[in-house]
mmCIF file of C-alpha atoms in Angstrom:
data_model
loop_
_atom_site.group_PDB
_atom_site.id
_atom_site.type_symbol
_atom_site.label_atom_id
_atom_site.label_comp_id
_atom_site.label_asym_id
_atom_site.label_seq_id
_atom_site.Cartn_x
_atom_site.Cartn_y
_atom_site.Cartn_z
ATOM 1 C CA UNK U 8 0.000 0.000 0.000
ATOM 2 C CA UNK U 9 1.513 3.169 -0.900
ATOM 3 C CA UNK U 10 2.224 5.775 1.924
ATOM 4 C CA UNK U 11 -0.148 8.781 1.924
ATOM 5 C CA UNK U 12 1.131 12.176 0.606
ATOM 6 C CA UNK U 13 0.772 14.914 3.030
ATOM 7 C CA UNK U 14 0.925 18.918 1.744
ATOM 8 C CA UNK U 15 2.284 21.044 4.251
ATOM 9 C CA UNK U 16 1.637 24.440 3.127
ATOM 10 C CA UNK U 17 3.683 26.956 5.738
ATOM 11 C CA UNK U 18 7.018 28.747 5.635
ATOM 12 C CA UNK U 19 10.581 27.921 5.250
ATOM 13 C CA UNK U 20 12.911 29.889 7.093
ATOM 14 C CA UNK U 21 16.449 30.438 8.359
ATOM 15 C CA UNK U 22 17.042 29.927 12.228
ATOM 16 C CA UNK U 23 19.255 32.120 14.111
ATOM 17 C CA UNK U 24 19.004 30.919 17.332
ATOM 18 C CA UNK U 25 21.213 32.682 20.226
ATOM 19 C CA UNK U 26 21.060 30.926 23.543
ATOM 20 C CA UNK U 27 20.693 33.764 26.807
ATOM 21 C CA UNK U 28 22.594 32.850 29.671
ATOM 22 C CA UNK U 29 20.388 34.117 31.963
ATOM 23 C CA UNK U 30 16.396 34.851 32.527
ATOM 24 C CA UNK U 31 14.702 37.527 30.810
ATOM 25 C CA UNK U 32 12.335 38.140 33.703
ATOM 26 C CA UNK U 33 15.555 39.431 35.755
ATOM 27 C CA UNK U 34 16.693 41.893 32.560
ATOM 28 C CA UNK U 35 13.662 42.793 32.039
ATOM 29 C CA UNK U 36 11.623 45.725 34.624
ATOM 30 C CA UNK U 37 8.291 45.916 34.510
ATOM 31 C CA UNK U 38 8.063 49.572 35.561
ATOM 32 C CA UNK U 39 10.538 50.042 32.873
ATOM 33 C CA UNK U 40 8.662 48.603 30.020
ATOM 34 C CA UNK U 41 7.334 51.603 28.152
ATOM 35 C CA UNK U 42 10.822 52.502 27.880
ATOM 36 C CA UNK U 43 12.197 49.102 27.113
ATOM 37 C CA UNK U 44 15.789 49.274 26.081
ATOM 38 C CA UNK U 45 17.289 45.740 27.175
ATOM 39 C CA UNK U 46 20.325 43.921 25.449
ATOM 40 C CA UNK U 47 21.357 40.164 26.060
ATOM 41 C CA UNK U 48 24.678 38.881 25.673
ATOM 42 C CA UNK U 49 24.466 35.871 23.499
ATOM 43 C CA UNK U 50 27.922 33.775 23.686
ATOM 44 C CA UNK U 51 26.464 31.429 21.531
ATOM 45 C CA UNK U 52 24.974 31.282 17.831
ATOM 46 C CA UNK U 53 23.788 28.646 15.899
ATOM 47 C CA UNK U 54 22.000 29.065 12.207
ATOM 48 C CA UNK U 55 19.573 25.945 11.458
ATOM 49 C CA UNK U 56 17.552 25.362 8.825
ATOM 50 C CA UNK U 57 14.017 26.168 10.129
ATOM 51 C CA UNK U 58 10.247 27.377 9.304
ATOM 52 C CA UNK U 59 6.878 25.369 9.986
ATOM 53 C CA UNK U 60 6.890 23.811 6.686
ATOM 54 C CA UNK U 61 10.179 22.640 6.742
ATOM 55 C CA UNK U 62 10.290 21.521 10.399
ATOM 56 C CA UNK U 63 7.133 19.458 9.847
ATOM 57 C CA UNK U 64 8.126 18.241 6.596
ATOM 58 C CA UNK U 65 11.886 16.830 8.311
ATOM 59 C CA UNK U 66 9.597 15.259 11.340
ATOM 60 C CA UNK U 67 6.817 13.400 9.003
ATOM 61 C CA UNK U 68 9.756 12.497 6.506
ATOM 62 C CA UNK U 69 11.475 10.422 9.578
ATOM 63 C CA UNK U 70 8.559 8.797 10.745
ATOM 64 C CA UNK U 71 8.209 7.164 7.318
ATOM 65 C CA UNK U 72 5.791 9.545 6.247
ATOM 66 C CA UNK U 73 5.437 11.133 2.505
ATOM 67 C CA UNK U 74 5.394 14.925 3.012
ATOM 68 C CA UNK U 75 4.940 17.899 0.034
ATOM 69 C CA UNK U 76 5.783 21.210 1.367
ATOM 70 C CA UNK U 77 4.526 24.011 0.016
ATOM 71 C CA UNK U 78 6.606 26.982 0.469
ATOM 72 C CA UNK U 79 8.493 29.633 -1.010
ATOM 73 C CA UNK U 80 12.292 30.650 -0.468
ATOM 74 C CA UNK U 81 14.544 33.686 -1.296
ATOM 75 C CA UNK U 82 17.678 33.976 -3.598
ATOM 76 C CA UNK U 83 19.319 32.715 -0.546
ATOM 77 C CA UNK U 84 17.580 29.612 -0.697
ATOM 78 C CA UNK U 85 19.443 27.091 -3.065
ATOM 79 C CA UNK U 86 20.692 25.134 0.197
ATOM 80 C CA UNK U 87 17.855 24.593 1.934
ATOM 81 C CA UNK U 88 16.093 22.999 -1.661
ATOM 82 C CA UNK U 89 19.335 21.241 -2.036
ATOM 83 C CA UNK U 90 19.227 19.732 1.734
ATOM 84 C CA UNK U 91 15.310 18.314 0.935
ATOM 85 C CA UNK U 92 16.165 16.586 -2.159
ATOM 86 C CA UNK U 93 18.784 14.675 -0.384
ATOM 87 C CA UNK U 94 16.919 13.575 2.324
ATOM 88 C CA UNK U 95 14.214 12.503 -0.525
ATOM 89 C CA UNK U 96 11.514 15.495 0.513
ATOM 90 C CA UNK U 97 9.495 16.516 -2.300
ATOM 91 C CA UNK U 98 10.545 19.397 -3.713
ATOM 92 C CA UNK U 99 7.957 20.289 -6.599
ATOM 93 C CA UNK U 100 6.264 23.076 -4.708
ATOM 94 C CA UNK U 101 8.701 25.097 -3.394
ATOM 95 C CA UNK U 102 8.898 28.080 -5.183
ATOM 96 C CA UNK U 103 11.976 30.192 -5.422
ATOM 97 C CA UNK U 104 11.505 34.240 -5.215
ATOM 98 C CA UNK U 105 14.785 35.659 -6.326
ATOM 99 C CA UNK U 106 13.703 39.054 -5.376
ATOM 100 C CA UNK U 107 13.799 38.125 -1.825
ATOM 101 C CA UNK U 108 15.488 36.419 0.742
ATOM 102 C CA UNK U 109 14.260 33.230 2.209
ATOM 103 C CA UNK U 110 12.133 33.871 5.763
ATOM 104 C CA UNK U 111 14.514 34.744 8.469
ATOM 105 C CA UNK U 112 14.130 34.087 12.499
ATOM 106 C CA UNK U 113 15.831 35.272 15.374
ATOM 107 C CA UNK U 114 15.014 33.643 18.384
ATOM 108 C CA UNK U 115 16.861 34.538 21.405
ATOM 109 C CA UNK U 116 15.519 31.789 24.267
ATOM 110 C CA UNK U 117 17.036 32.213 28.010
ATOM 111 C CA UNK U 118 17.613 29.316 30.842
ATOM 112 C CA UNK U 119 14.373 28.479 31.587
ATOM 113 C CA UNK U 120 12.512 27.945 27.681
ATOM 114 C CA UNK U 121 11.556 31.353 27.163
ATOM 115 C CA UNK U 122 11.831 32.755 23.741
ATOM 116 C CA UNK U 123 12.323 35.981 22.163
ATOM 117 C CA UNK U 124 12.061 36.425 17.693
ATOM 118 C CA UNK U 125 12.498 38.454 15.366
ATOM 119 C CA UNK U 126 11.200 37.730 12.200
ATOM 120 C CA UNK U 127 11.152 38.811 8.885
ATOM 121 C CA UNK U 128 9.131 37.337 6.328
ATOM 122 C CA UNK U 129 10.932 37.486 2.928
ATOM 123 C CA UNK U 130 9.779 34.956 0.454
ATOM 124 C CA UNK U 131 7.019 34.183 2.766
ATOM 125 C CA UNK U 132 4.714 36.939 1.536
ATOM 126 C CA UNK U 133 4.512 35.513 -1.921
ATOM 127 C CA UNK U 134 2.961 32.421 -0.643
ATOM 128 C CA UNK U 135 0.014 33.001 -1.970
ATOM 129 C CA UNK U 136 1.336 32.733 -5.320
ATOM 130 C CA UNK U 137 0.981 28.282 -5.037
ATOM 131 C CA UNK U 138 -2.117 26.919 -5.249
ATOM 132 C CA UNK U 139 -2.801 23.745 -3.728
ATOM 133 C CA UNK U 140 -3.739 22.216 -7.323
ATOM 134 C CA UNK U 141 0.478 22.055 -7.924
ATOM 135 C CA UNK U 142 0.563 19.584 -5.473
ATOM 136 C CA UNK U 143 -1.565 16.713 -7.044
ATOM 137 C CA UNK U 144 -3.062 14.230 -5.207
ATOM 138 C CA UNK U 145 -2.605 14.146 -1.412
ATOM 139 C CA UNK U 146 -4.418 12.625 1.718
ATOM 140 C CA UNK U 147 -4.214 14.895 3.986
ATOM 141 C CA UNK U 148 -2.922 18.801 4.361
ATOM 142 C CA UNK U 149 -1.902 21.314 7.315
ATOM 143 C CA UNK U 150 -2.294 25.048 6.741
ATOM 144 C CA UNK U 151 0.517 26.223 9.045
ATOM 145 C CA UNK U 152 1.739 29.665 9.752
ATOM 146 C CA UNK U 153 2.880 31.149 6.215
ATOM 147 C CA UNK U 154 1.608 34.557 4.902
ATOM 148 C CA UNK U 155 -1.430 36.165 5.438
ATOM 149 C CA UNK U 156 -2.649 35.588 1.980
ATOM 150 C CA UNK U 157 -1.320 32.211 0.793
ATOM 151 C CA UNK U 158 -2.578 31.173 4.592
ATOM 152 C CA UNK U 159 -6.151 32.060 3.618
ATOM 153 C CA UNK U 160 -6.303 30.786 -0.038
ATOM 154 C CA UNK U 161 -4.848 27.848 0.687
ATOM 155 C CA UNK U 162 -7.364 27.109 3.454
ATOM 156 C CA UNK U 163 -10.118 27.865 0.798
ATOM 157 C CA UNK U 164 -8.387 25.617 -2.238
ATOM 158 C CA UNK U 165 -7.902 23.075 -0.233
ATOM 159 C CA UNK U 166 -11.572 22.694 1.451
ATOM 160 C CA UNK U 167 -12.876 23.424 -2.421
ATOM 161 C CA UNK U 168 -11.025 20.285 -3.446
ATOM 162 C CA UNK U 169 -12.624 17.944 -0.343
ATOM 163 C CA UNK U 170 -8.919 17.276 0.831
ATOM 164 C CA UNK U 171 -9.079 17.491 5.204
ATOM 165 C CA UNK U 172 -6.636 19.702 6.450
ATOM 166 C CA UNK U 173 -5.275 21.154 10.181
ATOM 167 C CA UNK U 174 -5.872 24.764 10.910
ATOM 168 C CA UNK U 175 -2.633 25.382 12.549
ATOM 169 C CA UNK U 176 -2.003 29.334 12.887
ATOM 170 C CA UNK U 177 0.666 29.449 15.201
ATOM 171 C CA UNK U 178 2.614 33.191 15.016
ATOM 172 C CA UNK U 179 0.414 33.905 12.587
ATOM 173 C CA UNK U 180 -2.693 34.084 14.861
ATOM 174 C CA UNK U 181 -2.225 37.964 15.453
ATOM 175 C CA UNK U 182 -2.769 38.520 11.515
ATOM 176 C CA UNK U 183 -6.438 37.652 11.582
ATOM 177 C CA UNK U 184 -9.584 38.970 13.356
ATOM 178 C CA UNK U 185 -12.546 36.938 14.162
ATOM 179 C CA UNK U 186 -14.038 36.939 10.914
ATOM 180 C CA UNK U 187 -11.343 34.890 9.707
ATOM 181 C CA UNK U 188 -10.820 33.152 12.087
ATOM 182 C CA UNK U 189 -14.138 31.591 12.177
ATOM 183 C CA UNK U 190 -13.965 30.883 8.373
ATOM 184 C CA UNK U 191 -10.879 29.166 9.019
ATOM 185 C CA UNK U 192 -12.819 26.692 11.347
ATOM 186 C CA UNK U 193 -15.750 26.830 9.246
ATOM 187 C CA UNK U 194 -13.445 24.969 6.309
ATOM 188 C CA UNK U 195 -10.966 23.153 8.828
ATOM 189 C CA UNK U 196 -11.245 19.248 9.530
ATOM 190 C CA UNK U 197 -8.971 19.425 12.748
ATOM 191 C CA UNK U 198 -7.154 22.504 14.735
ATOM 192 C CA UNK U 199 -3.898 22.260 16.720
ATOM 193 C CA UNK U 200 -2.875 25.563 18.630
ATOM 194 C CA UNK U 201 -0.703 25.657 21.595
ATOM 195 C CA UNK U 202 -2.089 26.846 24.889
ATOM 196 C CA UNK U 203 -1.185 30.755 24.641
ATOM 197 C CA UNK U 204 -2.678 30.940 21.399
ATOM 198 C CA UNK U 205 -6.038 28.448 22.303
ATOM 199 C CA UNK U 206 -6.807 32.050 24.639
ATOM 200 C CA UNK U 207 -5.811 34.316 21.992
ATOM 201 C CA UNK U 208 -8.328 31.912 19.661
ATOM 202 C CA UNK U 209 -10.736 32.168 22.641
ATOM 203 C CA UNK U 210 -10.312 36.179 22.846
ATOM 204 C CA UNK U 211 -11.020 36.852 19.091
ATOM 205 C CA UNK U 212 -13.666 34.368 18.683
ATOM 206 C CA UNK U 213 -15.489 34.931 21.768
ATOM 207 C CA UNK U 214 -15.874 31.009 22.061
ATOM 208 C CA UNK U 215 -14.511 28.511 25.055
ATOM 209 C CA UNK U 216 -12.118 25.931 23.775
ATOM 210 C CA UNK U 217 -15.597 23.522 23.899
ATOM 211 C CA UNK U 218 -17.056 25.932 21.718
ATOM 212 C CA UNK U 219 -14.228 26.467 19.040
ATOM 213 C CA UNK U 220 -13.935 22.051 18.877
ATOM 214 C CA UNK U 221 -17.871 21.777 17.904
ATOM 215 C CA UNK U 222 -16.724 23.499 14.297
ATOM 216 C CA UNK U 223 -13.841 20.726 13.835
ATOM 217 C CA UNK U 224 -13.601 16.984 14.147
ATOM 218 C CA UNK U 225 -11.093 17.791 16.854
ATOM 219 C CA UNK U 226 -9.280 20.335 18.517
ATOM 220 C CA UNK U 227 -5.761 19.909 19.693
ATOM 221 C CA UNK U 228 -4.566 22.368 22.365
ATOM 222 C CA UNK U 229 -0.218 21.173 23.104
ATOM 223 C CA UNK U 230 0.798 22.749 26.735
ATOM 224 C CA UNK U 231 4.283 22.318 26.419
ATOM 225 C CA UNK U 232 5.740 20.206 29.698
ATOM 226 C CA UNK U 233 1.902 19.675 30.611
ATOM 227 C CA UNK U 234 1.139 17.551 27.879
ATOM 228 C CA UNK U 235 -1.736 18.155 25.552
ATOM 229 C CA UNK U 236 -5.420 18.346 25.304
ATOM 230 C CA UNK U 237 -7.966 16.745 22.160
ATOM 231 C CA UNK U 238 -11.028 17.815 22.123
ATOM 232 C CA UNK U 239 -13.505 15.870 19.910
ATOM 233 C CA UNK U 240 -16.514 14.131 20.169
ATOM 234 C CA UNK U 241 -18.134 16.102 22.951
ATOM 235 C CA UNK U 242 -15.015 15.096 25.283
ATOM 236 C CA UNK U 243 -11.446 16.160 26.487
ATOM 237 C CA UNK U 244 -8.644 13.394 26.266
ATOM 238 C CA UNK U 245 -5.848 14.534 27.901
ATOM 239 C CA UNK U 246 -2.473 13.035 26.327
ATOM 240 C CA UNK U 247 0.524 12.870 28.780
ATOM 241 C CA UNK U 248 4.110 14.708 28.178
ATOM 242 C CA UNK U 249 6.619 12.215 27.178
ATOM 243 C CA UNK U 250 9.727 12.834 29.521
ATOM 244 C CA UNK U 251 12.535 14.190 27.502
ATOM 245 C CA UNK U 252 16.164 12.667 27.563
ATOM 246 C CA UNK U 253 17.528 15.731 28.212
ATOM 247 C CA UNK U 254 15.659 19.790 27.672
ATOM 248 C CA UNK U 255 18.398 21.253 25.545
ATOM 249 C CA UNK U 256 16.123 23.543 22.655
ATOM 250 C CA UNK U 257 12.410 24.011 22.349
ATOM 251 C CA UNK U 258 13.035 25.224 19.355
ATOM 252 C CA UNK U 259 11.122 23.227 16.705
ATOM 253 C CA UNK U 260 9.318 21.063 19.316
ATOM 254 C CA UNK U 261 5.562 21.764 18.332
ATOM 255 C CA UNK U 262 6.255 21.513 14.404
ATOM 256 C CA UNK U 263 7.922 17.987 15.429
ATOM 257 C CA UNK U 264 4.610 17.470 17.466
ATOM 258 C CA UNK U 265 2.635 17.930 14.659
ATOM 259 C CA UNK U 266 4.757 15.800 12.099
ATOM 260 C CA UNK U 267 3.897 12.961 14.633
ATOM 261 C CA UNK U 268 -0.021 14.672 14.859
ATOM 262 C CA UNK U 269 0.293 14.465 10.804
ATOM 263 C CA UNK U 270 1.367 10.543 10.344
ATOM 264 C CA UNK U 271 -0.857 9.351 12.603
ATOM 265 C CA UNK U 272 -4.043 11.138 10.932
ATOM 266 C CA UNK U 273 -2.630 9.854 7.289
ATOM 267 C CA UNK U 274 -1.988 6.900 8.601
ATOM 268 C CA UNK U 275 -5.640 5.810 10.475
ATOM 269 C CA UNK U 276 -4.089 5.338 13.865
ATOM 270 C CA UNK U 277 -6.865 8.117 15.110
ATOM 271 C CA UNK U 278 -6.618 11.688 16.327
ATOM 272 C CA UNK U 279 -5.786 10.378 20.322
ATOM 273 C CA UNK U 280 -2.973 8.088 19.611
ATOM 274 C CA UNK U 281 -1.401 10.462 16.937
ATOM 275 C CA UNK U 282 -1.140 13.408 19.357
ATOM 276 C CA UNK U 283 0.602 10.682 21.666
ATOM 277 C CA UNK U 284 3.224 9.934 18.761
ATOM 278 C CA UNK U 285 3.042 13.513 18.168
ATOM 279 C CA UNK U 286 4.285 14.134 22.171
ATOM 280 C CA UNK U 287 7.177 11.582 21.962
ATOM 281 C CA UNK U 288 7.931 13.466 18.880
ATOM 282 C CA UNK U 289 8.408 16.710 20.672
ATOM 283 C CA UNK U 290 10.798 14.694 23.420
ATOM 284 C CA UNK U 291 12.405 13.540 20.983
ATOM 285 C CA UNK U 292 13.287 16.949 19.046
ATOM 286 C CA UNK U 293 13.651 19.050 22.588
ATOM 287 C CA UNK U 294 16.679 16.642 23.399
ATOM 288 C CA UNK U 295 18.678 18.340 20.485
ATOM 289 C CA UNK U 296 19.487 21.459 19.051
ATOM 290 C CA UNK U 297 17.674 23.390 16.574
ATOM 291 C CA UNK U 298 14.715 22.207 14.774
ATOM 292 C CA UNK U 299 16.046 19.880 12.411
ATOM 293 C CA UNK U 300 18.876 18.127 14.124
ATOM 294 C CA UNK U 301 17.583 14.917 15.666
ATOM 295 C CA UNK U 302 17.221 11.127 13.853
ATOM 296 C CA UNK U 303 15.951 8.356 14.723
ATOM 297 C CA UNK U 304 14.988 5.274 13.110
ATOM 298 C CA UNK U 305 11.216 3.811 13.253
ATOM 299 C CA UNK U 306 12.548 1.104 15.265
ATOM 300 C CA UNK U 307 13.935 3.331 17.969
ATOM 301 C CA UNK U 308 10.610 5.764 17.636
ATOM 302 C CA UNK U 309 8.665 2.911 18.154
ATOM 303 C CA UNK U 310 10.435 0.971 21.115
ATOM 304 C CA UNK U 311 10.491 4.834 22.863
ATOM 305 C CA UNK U 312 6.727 4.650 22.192
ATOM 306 C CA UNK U 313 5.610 1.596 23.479
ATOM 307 C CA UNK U 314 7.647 2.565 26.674
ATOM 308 C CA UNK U 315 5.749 5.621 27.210
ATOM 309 C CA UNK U 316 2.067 4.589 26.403
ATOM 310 C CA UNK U 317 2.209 1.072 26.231
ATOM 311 C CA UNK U 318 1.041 0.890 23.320
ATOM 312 C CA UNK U 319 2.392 -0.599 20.070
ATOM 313 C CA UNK U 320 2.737 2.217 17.701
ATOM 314 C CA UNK U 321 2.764 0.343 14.035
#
């Protein structure tokens, strides 16, 4: 049986990722804030290949799984299209914008997992210039944070065509208002936020989390070190944190999530169970730095799952 072709429409992006040797809540004075003027020392820099699309796509690609991103990149971007087609990532929709760099993030984190970014979009703006029709035949799609634009047409192309997709707005969530917001869920089959942006998505809709998972066949709410919530059928599963290794990067950690959220849909294993493999995912990616710098085999995956949930995994 062939493996199930998932588009990931989101962005690719450049990581530079400085590590804070310290905690921004002891920089930072609250009294002082409408005067900020703060400035970390950063001994250490690291540039990784990053963006949702790309993060995603590296997870699902590991697990076995057939991703397409959809995505655009800058002049800059040769590399990073190189780097896919040698770990055997589909390549045919990424589209190259030579009039702009590829989608750049600067994300400053300090000693206890908070972050800080900076980023500029680039490329990412002219994602509305794919169409979900290059892609061809696929199972199952995730609209993840791209632009503003290619995030709402491919929403719409995608529900037009009958193909179930994940509403998954991420940093993006600022750029729409309730209107859009409730379209989004209107043509969604499943939405995954993460818990600061489930009250942000609570705020602009005016809807409790219950509310917001009546218009999808579930709603995934990730809460980091607390595990994760799915909300579907009239119910709330609650889906354990997998104990990390080691906490070395968050960086990355909920696009690895939902590469694991992504093969288990595709694959018929059910929403519950694929937020699990999603959550060993996350362990898995938080153990190492930057986004796309961890490997392991399906074998390993699946012995670490088994030993979490007791569950066989595949």
């Amino acid at each position: 049986m062939s493996t199930p072709r998932v588009l990931i429409c989101g962005s690719m992006a450049f990581d530079s990722i400085m590590v804070f040797e310290g905690r921004f809540k002891d920089q930072i004075l609250p009294e002082q804030v409408h005067i900020l003027n703060v400035a970390f020392l950063v001994p250490t820099l690291r540039k990784d290949f990053g963006g949702c699309a790309g993060n995603i796509a590296y997870a699902l690609k590991m697990l076995g799984g057939q991703p397409v991103p959809m995505a655009t990149v800058g002049h800059d971007g040769d590399g990073y299209l190189a780097r896919f087609r040698d770990l055997g990532i589909d390549s045919t929709c990424l589209r190259k914008v030579d009039t702009e760099f590829t989608a750049q993030a600067f994300i400053t984190t300090d000693l206890d997992d908070n972050q800080i970014t900076a980023f500029h979009p680039g490329a990412m703006s002219h994602s509305h210039l794919n169409t979900v029709a290059q892609a061809g035949q696929v199972a199952l799609a995730i609209v993840a944070p791209d632009g503003r634009d290619g995030m709402i047409n491919h929403a719409e192309q995608l529900a037009q065509a009958g193909i179930p997709f994940i509403f998954d707005p991420g940093q993006g969530l600022p750029m729409f208002g309730k209107p859009e917001l409730d379209r989004f869920l209107e043509l969604a089959t499943y939405a995954a936020v993460n818990d600061y942006e489930a009250k942000m998505l609570c705020d602009r809709t005016g809807q409790t989390l219950e509310e917001l998972a009546q218009h999808v066949e579930a709603l995934i709410v990730t809460r980091g070190g607390e595990g994760s919530w799915i909300f579907t059928g009239g119910q709330r599963h609650d889906v354990p944190c997998v104990k990390a290794s080691e906490v070395k990067d968050p960086t990355g950690c909920g696009d690895a999530f939902r590469g694991g959220l992504l093969y288990g849909l595709s694959h018929g294993l059910g929403v519950v169970k694929a937020a699990k493999l999603g959550s060993l995912m996350g362990a898995l990616k938080i153990a190492h730095q930057g986004p796309q710098n961890y490997h392991f085999s399906r074998e390993e995956i699946s012995t670490q799952f088994n030993a979490a949930f007791g569950e066989t995994l595949w």
